[in-house]
Amino acid sequence: MTMMNTTGSGNHHHGLLSKIATNDEHGENSLYFHGWKAYDDNPFHLTQNPNGVIQMGLAENQLSSDLIEDWMKKNQRASICTTEGVHMFKEIANFQDYHGLPEFRNAVAKFMGKARGGRAEFDPERIVMGGGATGANELLMFCLADPGDAFLVPSPYYPAFDRDLRWRTGVKLLPVECKSSDSFRITREALEEAYEKASESNIRVKGLIIGNPSNPLGTIMDRNTLKSLVSFVNDKNIHFVCDEIYAATVFKQPEFISVSEIIQEMDCNLDLIHVVYSLSKDMGMPGFRVGIVYSYNDKVVTSARKMSSFGLVSSQTQHLLASMLSDDEFVERFICESSRRLEKRHRIFTEGLKEVEIKCLEGNAGLFCWMDLRPLLKEATFEAETELWKLIINQVKLNVSPGSSFHCSEPGWFRVCFANMDDETVQVALQRIRTFVNEKKGTGKAAPEKKKKQWQKNLRLSFSSGRIYEDGCLSPHVLSPHSSMLRAQT
Amino acid sequence: MKLLSRKATCNSHGQDSSYFLGWQEYEKNPYDVVQNPSGIIQMGLAENQLSFDLLESWLANNPDPAIFKRDGQSIFRELALFQDYHGLPAFKNALVEFMAEIRGNRVSFDPKKLVLTAGATSANETLMFCLAEPGEAFLLPTPYYPGFDRDLKWRTGVEIVPIHCSSTNSFRVTESALEEAYEAAKKRNLKVKGVLVTNPSNPLGTTLSLDELNLLVSFISLKNIHLISDEIYSGTVFSSPEFVSVMEILNKKKYSADVELWNRVHIVYSLSKDLGLPGFRVGAIYSNDEMVVSAATKMSSFGLVSSQTQYLLSAMLSDKKFTRNYISENQKRLKQRQEKLISGFRSAGISCLESNAGLFCWVDMRHLLSSNTFDAEMELWKKIVYDVGLNISPGSSCHCSEPGWFRVCFANMSAETLTLAIQRIKDFAELTVASSSRRSHQSMKNSRRRSLTKWVFRLSFDGREPDERIQLQIISY
């Protein structure tokens, strides 16, 4: 790891800053970010840079922003900046109560219920704000575990958990391996084994955290598995944190089953159950930083609420969303249409991959596919995976995410995002993949180009010509991408 | 095995203190000119509500500059997607220029050294995470903002060691007080990582003098520690002396080449007080140390500023005509309001610390105490909350080492309400003076801070379970 250029002698300087500030636990120096750098240095643009790197490492939902824009045009009073809405400006600008605007909490609770098809109801009094799911997850760790305690997490898992759950909290993460032979489903045996191992090493396990729907798998957890997890945590008297940030991205059967439904169907100590949510994926609004901690444990709600002072949602945003999310007709239409578009995009992409015999894990949710490139590996090693990955970035010019960055135990799997681009770009990406695979297979010729259609322009309306790498290190901002940089105004 | 973490079950968030009784009582019985004219007037809330009309009229003249109109294109999508922890360039540029303007452009700030955070609450906590290990300490002059107990200590494990300031020299920081605090930390086996000051001061309402600033900079230079200057009230300086930022001291020849020293001075800022927008959660850390900027930027992931808000404010703060006018008009109004409070209290025989900034006065009610103790201060405070109907903040909640001082806010209410508050205190003061002259004075005790704490906890467990619903979060006091 390269040391950053610091003023004064390194040791002296380090002594003045905390360990947290100077260690690598934020995870942003990992090799993984090479792909990001490649993208940042040479970003694809349909007309301005058609040979650039296509960003497929970013789990953003850009398919349904137009629906929201439409709503905003029709509901100008929801913004405190418009003539229709400015009369609320003072009240909203002044509101910093960590309980949040009541109408915001009510609207979010309702939305969460709708995203679960009405099969679970949420109590607005339990809604606690966090600085995005990033802040919400960290906050929960601060409430549930002491430094040195551990949480079990099924692998492969979202890379940023390493930072969000561990960095400032001092909590350990113990991955529980899931195998492709089980379709990456977590098994009770694997959990028990991980728990035992921890106990033997004198590590205190405080809980289990899962992403459901899963990032990077794009799958939802089935009822039986969920039930067995609930019974596992009850047995061990440990916490169960369900990050359900992709709940409304489920685009085909089977239906999403939330832990909130399961606990209605079985005996469970509710004090152990906590849900993390956000609007960043379901609604495609990561910029608005709406994170939610929803706990069934009263003490956790109380404590978390006090902690939420460190990452409240801007009252301007609360006000806007309170209005938007209480528009039942809009919400229902949005959830439906968004799913439809995700399904279509997923189908187009996976069928395109099938044409060159690339399989994906069977998925029904999320903004990505878990792609199986094991047949293309030189050998079943992570070195080979990294080699293949570099090839894909540098030659095929697609920034995809290698399974190792998700702590996958088997080499050869890649996460590919498909919801952060327009239709035309998808076709370009598929074309490049087809060409690459065929070349690898030795056919030597590129697959025939599909006829390009005049789709709407690239989603990137503007982007800055220069990169901003203030900190001078290789780490791009994958965990906080600047992919839609706005040109600085004077 | 305990189910929750130590942090979740301890009291370090500070919100169980009896101080919040006042808030609770206010919530139960809030003053309203029409509906509840005998209710409790909220004077414990350091909000700036005097200049919303200026913001509203800017909005009226610049309707929805954001979402829909840039070269005719909707930029909603880009905004909704923008989550770069480096922040919106336009916003940061506008913000640093605004900060410079407040300092009369005597200093300039580099947007690359600015880190956006979810309010100053988050900025202060983040700086602790960056500069200190659990168990290490920062020195803070007393009295200080009660929220620091939560913001600096709770999740970070950092300790606060007070630098005792006294009314004998208007609560100014002295060299001996600094040294004493440093020694006190050493005795407690606490490694001191830095000093944190609020300038202008909450609760004093004063700006740090040149002497104090020089003293602080030379102290941290000598001890090789950090200095954090929380300048959240910098735009509220309404009379002389002019605000002098610690950055101006560093610009002096003596320090200008001392890069290591520069790297140890950090500023915290926010728009919650100067612009009166606490709900928007706009805070910032400014540091010359690359590593601090880098680490803090990554940490800001846990509390980014909403892109929607960044965009609105970038438009607003880029309007230089607006900001110039706002800053000066806002200061005028604050000055007027402060003068009203001061003269009103004076006519009640109550004096205030001479101040030139902030949204509050530091009021001297020592002569109304039945004895020179914190018990008596609490007694007086309860009377003022329950009988007089004013929620003001007792000095003990700000860790003041002398009983009898109270922080009284003046910018979060209408002028009429302030008039009423002044009338109430006048009536009360007259009554109190009359009755105490009939009693013999008790002997003055030097009551230690520790005995107050015990007392405070006894009170808060006095059968009253803090009702979470009623307790407003205390983001600002």
XYZ file of N, CA and C in Angstrom, chain B residues 1 16 54 138 191 208 214 225 323 351 359 376-377 395 407 419 446 459:
54
model
N -25.563 -12.654 28.251
C -24.842 -11.626 27.481
C -25.757 -10.422 27.283
N -30.093 12.578 29.477
C -30.899 12.310 30.658
C -30.746 13.404 31.695
N -35.783 37.167 4.387
C -34.771 37.431 3.358
C -34.579 36.201 2.477
N -9.643 15.953 24.732
C -9.586 17.310 24.191
C -9.898 18.277 25.320
N -4.193 11.304 27.587
C -3.307 11.975 26.630
C -4.112 13.068 25.938
N -13.484 35.422 20.475
C -12.188 35.294 21.130
C -11.340 36.517 20.792
N -3.942 34.220 20.020
C -2.486 34.040 20.002
C -2.047 33.030 21.051
N -0.121 19.758 19.658
C -1.459 19.163 19.629
C -2.339 19.941 18.654
N -25.987 37.416 -0.596
C -25.242 37.057 0.610
C -24.722 38.302 1.328
N -27.731 41.927 34.926
C -26.752 42.286 33.899
C -26.346 41.080 33.070
N -26.600 34.083 19.357
C -28.049 34.198 19.346
C -28.581 34.228 20.770
N -28.523 25.986 44.519
C -29.317 27.218 44.454
C -29.572 27.621 43.014
N -28.610 27.350 42.165
C -28.814 27.670 40.749
C -29.974 26.842 40.191
N -26.321 27.597 33.749
C -24.884 27.523 33.468
C -24.285 26.165 33.751
N -27.897 30.996 30.172
C -27.893 31.413 28.768
C -29.336 31.683 28.351
N -40.519 40.968 24.476
C -41.014 42.002 25.395
C -41.713 41.354 26.588
N -18.271 26.651 48.589
C -17.678 26.340 47.294
C -18.098 24.950 46.908
N -31.919 13.931 40.491
C -33.109 14.606 40.012
C -33.707 13.898 38.814
